[in-house]
mmCIF file of C-alpha atoms and ligand atoms in Angstrom:
data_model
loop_
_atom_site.group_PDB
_atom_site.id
_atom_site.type_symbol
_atom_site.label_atom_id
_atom_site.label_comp_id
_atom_site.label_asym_id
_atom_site.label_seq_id
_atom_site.Cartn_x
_atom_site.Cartn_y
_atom_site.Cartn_z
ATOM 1 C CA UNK A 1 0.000 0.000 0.000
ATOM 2 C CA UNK A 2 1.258 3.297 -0.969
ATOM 3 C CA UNK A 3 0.878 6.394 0.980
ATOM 4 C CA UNK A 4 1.274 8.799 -2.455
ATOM 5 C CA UNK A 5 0.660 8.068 -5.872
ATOM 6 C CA UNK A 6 3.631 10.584 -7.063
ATOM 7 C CA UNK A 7 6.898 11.752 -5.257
ATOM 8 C CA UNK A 8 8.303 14.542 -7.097
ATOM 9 C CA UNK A 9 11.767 15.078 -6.660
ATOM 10 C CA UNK A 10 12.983 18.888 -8.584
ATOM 11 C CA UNK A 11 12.688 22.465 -7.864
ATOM 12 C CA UNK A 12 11.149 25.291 -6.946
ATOM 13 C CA UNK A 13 11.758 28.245 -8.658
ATOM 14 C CA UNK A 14 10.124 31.640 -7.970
ATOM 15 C CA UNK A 15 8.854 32.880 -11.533
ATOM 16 C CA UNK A 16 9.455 36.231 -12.320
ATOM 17 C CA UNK A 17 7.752 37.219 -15.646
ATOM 18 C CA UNK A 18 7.343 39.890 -17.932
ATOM 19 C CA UNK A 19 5.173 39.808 -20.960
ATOM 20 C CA UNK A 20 6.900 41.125 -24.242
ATOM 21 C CA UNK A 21 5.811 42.301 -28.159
ATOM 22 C CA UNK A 22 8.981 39.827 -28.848
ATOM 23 C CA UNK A 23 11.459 37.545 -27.127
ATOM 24 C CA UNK A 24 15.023 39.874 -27.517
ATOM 25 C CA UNK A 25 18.290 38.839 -29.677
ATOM 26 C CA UNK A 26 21.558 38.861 -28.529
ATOM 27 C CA UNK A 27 22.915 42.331 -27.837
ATOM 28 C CA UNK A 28 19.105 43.500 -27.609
ATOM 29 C CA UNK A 29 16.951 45.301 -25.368
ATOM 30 C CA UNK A 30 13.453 45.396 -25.522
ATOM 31 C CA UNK A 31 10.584 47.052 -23.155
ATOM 32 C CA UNK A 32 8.000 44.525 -21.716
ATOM 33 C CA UNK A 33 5.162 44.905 -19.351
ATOM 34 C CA UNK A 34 4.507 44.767 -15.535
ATOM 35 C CA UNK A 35 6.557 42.284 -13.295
ATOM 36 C CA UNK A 36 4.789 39.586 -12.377
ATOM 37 C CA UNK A 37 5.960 36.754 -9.492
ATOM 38 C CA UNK A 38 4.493 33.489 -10.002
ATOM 39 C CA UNK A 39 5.107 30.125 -7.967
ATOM 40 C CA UNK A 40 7.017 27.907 -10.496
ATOM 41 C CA UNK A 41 10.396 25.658 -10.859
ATOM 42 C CA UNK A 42 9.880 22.129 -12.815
ATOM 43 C CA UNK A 43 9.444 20.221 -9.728
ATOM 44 C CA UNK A 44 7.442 22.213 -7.841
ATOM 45 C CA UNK A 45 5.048 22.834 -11.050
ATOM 46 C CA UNK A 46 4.728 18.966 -11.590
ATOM 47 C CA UNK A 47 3.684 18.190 -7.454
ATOM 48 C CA UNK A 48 1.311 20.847 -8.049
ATOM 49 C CA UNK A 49 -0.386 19.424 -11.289
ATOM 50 C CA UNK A 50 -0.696 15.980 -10.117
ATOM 51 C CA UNK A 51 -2.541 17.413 -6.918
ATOM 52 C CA UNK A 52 -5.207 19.698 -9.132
ATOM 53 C CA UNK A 53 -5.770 16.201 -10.488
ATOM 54 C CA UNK A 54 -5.970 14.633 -7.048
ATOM 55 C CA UNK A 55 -3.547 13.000 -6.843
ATOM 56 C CA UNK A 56 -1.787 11.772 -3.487
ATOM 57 C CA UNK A 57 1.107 13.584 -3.858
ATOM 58 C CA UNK A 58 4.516 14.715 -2.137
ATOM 59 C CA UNK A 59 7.850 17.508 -2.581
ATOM 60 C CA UNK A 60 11.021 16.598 -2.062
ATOM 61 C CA UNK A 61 12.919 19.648 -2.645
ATOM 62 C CA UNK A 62 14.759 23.103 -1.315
ATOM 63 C CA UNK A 63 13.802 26.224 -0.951
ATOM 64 C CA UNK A 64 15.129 29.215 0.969
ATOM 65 C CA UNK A 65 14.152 31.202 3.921
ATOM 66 C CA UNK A 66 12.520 33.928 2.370
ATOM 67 C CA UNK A 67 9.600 35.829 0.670
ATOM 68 C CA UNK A 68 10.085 33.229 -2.498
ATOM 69 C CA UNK A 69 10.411 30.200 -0.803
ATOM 70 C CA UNK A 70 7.187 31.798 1.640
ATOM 71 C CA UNK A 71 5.300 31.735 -1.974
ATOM 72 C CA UNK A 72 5.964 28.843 -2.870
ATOM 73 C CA UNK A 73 5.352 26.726 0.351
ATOM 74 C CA UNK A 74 1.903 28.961 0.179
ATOM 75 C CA UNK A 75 0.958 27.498 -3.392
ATOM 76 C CA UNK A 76 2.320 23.390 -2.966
ATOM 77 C CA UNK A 77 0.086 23.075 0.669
ATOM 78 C CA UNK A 78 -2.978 25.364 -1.470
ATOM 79 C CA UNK A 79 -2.973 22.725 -4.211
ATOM 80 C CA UNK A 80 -3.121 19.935 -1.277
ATOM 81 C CA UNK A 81 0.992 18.780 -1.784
ATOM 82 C CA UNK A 82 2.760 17.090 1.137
ATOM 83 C CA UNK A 83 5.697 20.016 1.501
ATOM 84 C CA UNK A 84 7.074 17.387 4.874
ATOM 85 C CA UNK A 85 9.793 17.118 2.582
ATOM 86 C CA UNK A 86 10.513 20.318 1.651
ATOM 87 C CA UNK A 87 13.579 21.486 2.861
ATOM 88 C CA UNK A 88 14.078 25.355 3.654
ATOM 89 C CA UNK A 89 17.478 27.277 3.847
ATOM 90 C CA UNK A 90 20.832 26.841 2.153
ATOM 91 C CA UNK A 91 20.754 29.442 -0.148
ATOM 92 C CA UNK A 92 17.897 31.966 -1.207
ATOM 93 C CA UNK A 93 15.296 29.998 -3.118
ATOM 94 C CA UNK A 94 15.479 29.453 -7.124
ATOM 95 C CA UNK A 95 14.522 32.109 -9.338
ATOM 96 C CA UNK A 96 13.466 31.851 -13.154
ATOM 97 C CA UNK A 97 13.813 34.941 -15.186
ATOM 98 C CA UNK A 98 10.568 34.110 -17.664
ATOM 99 C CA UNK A 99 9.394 36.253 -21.619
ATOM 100 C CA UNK A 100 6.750 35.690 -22.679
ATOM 101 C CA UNK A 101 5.902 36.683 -26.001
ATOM 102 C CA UNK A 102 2.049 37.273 -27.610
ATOM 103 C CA UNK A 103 1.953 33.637 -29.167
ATOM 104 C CA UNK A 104 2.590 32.767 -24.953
ATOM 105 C CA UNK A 105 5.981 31.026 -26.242
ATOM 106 C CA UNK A 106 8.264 31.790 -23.384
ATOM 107 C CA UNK A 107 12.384 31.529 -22.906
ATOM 108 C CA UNK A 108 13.929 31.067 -19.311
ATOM 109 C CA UNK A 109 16.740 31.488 -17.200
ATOM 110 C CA UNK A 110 17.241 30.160 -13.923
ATOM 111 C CA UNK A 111 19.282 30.949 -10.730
ATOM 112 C CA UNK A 112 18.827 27.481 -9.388
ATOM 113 C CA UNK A 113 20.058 28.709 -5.716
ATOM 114 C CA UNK A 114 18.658 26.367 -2.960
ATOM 115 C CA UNK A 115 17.673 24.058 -5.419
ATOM 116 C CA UNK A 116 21.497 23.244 -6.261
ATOM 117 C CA UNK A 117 21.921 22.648 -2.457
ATOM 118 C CA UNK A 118 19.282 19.415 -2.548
ATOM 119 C CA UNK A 119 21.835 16.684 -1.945
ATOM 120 C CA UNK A 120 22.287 13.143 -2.064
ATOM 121 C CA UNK A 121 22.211 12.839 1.169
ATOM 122 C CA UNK A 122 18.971 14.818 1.295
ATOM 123 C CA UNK A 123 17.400 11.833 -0.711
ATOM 124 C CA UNK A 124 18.799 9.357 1.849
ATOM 125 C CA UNK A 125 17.411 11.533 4.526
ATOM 126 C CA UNK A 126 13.916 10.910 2.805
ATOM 127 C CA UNK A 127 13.959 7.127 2.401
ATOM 128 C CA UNK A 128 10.161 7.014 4.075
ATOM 129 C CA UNK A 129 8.965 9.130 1.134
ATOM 130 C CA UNK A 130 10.908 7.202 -1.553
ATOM 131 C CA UNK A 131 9.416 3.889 -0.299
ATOM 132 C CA UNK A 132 5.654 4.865 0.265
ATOM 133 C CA UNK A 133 5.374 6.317 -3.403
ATOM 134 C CA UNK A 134 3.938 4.742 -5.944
ATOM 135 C CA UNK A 135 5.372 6.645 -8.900
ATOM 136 C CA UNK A 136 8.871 8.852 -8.327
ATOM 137 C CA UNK A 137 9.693 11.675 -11.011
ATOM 138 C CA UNK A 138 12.937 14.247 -11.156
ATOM 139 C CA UNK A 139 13.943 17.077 -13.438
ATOM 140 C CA UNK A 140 17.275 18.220 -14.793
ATOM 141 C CA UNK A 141 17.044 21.609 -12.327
ATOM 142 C CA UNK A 142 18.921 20.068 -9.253
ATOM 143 C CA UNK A 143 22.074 18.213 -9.410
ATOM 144 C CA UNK A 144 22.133 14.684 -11.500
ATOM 145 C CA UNK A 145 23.897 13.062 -8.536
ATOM 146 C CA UNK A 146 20.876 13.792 -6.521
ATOM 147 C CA UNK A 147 18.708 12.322 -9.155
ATOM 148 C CA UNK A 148 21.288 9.401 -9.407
ATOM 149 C CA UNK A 149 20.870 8.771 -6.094
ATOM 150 C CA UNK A 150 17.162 8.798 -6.729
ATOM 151 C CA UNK A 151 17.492 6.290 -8.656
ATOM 152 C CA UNK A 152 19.269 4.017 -6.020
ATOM 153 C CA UNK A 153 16.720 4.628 -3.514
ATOM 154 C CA UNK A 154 13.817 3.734 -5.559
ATOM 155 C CA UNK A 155 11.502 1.224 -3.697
ATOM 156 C CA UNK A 156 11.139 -2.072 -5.682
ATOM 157 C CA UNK A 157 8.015 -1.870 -7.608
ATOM 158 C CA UNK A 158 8.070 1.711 -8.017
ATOM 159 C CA UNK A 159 8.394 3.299 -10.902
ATOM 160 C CA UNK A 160 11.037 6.392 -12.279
ATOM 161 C CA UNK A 161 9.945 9.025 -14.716
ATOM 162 C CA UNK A 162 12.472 11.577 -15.673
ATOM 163 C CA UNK A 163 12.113 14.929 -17.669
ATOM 164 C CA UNK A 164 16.004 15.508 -18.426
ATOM 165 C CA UNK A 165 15.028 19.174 -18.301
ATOM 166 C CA UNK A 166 17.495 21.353 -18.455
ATOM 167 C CA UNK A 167 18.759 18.654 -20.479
ATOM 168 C CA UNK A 168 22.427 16.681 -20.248
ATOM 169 C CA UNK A 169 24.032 14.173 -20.902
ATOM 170 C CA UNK A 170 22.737 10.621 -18.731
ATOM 171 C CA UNK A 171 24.509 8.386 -16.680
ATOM 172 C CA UNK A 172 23.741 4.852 -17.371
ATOM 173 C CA UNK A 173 22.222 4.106 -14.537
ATOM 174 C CA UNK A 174 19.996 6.974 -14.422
ATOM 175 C CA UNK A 175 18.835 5.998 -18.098
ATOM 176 C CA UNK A 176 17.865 2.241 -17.185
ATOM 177 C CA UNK A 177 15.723 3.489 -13.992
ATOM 178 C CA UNK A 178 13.644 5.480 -16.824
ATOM 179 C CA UNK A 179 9.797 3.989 -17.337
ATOM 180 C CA UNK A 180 9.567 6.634 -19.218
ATOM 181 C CA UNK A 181 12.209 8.709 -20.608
ATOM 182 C CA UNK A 182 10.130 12.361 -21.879
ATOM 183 C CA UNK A 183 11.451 14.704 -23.821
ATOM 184 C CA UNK A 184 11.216 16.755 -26.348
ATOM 185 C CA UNK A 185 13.117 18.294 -29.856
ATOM 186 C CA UNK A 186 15.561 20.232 -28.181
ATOM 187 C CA UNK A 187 15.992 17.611 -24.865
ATOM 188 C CA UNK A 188 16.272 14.921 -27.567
ATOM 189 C CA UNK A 189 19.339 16.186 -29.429
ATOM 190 C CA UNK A 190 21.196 16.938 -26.747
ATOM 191 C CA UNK A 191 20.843 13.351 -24.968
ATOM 192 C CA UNK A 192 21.484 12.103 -28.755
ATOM 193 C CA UNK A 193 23.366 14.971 -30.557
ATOM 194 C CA UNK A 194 22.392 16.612 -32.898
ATOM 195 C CA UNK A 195 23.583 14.862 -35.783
ATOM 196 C CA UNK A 196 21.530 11.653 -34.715
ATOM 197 C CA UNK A 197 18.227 14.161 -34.731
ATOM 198 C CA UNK A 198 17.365 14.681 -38.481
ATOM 199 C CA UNK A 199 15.291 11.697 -39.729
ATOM 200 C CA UNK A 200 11.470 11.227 -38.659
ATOM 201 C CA UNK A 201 10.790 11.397 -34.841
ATOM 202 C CA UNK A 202 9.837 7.908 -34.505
ATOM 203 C CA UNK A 203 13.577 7.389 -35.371
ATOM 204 C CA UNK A 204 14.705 9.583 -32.887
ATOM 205 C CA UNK A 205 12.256 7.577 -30.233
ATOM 206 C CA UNK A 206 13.548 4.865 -31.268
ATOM 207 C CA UNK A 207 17.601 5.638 -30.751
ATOM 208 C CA UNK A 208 16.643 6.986 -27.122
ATOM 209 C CA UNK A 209 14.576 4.087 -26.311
ATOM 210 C CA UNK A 210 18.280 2.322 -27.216
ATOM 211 C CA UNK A 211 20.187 4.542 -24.230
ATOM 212 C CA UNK A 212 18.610 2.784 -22.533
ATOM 213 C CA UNK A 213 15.388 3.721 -20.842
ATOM 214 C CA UNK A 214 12.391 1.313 -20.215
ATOM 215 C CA UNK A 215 10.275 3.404 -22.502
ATOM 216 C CA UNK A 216 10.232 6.906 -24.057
ATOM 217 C CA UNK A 217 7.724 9.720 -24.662
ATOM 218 C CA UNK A 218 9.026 12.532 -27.319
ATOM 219 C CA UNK A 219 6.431 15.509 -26.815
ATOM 220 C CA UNK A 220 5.903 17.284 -30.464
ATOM 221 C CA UNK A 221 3.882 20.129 -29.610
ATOM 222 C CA UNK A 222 1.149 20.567 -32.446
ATOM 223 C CA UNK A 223 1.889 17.045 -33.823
ATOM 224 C CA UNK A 224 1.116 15.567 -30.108
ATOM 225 C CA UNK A 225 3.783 12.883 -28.963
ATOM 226 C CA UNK A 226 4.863 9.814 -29.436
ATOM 227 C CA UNK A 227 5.696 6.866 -27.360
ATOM 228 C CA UNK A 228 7.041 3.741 -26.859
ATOM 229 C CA UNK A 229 7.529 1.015 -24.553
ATOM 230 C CA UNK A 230 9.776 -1.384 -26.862
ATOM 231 C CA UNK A 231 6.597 -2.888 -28.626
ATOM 232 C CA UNK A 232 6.244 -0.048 -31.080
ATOM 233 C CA UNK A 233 5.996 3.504 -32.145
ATOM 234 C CA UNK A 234 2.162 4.672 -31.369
ATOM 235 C CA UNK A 235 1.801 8.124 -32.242
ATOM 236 C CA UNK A 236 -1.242 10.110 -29.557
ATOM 237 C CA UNK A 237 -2.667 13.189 -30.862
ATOM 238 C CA UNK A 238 -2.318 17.059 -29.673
ATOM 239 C CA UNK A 239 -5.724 18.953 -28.547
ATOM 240 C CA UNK A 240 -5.737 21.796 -29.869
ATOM 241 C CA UNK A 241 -6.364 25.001 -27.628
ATOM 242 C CA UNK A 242 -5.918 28.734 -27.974
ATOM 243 C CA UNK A 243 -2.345 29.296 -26.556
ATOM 244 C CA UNK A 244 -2.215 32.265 -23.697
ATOM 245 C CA UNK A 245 1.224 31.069 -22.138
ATOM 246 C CA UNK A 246 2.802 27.383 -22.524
ATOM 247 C CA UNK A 247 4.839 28.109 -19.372
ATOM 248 C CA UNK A 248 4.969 24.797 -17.158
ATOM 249 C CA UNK A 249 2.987 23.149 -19.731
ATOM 250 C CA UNK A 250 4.997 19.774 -20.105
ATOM 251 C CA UNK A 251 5.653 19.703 -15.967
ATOM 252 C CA UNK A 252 1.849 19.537 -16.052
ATOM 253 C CA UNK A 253 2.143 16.792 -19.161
ATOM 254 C CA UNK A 254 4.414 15.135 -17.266
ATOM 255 C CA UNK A 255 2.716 15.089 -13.963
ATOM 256 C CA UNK A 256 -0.413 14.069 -15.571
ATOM 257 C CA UNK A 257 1.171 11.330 -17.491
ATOM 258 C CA UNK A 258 2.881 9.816 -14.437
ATOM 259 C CA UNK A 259 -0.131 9.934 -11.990
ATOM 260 C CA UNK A 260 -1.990 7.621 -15.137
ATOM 261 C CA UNK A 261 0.769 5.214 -15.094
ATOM 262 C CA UNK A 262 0.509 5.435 -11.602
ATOM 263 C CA UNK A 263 -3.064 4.432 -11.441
ATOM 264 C CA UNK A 264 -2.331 1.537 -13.775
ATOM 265 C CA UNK A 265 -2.890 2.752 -17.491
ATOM 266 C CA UNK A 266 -0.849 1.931 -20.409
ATOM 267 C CA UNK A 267 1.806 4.510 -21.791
ATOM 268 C CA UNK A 268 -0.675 5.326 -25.260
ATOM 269 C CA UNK A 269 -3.542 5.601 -22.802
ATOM 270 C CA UNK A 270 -1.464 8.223 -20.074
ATOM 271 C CA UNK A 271 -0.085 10.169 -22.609
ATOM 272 C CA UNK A 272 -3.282 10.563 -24.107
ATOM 273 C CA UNK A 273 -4.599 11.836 -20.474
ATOM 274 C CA UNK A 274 -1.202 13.996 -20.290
ATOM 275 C CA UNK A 275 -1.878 15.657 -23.509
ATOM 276 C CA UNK A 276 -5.293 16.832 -22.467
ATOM 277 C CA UNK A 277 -3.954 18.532 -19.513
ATOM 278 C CA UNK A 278 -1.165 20.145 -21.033
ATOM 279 C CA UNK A 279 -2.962 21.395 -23.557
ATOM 280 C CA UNK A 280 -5.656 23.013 -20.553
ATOM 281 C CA UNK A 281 -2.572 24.201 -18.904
ATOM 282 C CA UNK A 282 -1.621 26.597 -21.892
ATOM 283 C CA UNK A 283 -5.072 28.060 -21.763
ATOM 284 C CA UNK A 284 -4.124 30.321 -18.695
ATOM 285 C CA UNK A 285 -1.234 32.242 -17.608
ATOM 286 C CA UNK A 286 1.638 31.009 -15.084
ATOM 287 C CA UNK A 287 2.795 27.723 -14.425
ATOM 288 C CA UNK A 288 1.182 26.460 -11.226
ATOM 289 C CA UNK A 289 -2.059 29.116 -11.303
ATOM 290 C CA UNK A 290 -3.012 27.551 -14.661
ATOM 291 C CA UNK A 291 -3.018 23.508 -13.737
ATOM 292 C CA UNK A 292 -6.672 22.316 -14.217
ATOM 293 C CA UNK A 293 -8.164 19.798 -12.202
ATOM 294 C CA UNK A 294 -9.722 16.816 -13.800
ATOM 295 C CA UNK A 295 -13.299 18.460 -14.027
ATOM 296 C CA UNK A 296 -11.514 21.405 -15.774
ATOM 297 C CA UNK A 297 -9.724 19.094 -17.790
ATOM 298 C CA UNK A 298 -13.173 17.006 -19.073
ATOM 299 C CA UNK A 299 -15.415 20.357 -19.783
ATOM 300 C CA UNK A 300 -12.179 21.735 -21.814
ATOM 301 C CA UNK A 301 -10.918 18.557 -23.922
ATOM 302 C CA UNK A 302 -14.142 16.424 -24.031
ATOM 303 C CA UNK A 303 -14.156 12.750 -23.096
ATOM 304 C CA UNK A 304 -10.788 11.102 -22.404
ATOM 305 C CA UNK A 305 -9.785 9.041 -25.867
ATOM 306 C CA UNK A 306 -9.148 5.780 -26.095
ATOM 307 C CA UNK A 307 -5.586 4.034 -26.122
ATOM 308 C CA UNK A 308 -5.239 5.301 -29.884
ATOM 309 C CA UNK A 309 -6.897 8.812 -29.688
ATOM 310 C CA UNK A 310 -9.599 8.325 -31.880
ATOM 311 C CA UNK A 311 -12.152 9.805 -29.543
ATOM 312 C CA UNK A 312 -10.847 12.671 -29.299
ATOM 313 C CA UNK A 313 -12.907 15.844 -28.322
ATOM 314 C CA UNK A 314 -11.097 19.418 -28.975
ATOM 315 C CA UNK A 315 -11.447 18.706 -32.430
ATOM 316 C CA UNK A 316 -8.478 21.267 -33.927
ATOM 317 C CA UNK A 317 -8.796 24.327 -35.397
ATOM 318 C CA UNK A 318 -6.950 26.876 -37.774
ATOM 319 C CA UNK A 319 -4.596 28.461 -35.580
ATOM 320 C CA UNK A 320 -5.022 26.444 -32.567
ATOM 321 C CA UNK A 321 -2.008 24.742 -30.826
ATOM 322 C CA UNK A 322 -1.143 21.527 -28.609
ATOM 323 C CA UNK A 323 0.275 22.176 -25.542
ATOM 324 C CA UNK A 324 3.216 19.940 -24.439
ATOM 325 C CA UNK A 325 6.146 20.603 -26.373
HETATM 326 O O1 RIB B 401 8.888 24.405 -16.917
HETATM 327 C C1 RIB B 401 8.558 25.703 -16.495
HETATM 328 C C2 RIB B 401 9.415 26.104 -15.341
HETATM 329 O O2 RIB B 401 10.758 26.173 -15.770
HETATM 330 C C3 RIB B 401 9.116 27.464 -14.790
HETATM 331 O O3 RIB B 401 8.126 27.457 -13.794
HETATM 332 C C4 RIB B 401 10.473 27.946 -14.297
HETATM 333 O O4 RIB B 401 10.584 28.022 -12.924
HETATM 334 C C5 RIB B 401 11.477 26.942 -14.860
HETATM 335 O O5 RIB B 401 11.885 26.077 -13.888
#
């Protein structure tokens, strides 16, 4: 019996965002609008995602004593997240410098700060959580030998998602934990190179799912994503939606897809739930103020699809876009 059905292990950033005409070159300066502070960091943005869906879920993560770290505590325990393992003070608390531009494409910085601090021996420290969760994901924004060491901890019978985001380069032993591997165009030629990136996707999906990993998920934005667990290539479709701000977007794809794998569904099947909720997550602005809960998700997308995606409510329109690249 599990006491959570998702352990997120990542960050917590404190989003500071500014809306802009365009995103600006190098050597450029451009004017945007008013400052605004948003709870955020990939971690953080994931706990909070699977808990809009209702998910039994937990933090482990670091913050810092201050206004930031305040913010975000405020937002994980709103959304219903265990924060018991949410660790405060270090260094000030992870910040994310955030454009967004009118098409709500964004780019980001981030001054990981107390999220670089979340050690290895932090995730030994938190062996109870590790063992009484069902379903344990990580992100690329605290160290990879704190993920590593994830990875050791993991309970048997549990299972390891990873969004290598920022990506890197993998250990092997972080790959093989991976059931599944997600990532996108830009994640995908780093952990491949770039050279290996230039046929069709399912190629690409194919040569990951070779690293190593259990099974793979390559988000495509518009064209949906594609997956496979070493029996195939199954493509699931995007739902279209009119784009205000695809910040946190795929931490909410992610979360969704590992609380359905969680709850026993098959990968076509979660990433088919995952897309839904991504796609109602780029409907609003912010990262964690715009996760939907499942009702949200329903009157949005239409009935869930079936393992394929024929179903499919959200039929797609001129100009619309899918929201978990
Ligand atoms: O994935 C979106 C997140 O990336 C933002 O909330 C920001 O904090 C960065 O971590």
């Amino acid at each position: 019996m599990y006491d959570y059905d998702l352990l997120v292990v990542g960050s917590a950033n404190a989003d500071l965002v500014i809306d802009v005409e365009r995103r600006p070159a190098a050597g450029e300066t451009v004017l945007g609008g008013d400052l605004a502070v948003h709870p955020g960091g990939k971690g953080a943005n994931q706990a909070v995602a699977a808990a809009r869906l209702d998910a039994r879920t937990a933090l482990l993560a670091r913050v810092g004593d201050d206004g930031h770290g305040r913010l975000l505590l405020d937002s994980l325990r709103a959304a219903g997240v265990d924060t018991a393992g949410v660790l405060v003070g270090g260094a000030p608390t992870g910040v994310a410098l955030i454009t967004v531009d009118p098409e709500g494409d964004n780019s980001i910085v981030v001054s990981p700060g107390a999220n670089s601090r979340l050690t290895p021996a932090d995730v030994r420290a938190a062996a109870r959580l590790l063992h009484t969760a069902r379903v344990v994901s990580a992100q690329l924004e605290i160290p990879l030998e704190t993920v590593a060491e994830v990875v050791r901890n993991l309970a048997p019978g549990s299972r390891f998602v990873l969004n290598p985001s920022p990506p890197r380069e993998l250990p092997a032993e972080v790959l093989a934990a991976c059931d599944p591997l997600i990532v996108n165009e830009h994640e995908a030629r780093v952990i491949l190179g770039d050279a290996r990136v230039s046929g069709e996707p399912a190629d690409w999906v194919r040569l990951l799912l070779a690293q190593g990993p259990r099974s793979v998920v390559v988000t495509l934005g518009a064209e949906g994503a594609l997956v496979c667990d070493g029996r195939g290539v199954t493509r699931v479709p995007s739902v279209r939606v009119g784009a205000v701000d695809t910040t946190g977007a795929g931490d909410a794809f992610t979360a969704a897809l590992a609380w359905r794998l969680g709850a026993g569904a098959g990968l076509a099947e979660a990433a088919a739930h995952a897309a839904r909720v991504g796609a109602a997550a780029v409907t609003r602005r912010g990262a964690q103020e715009s996760y939907p809960t499942a009702q949200e998700v329903e009157a949005l997308c239409g009935a869930v699809p079936d393992a394929t995606g024929r179903a499919a409510g959200g039929a797609p329109a001129a100009g619309e876009r899918g929201g978990s690249r």
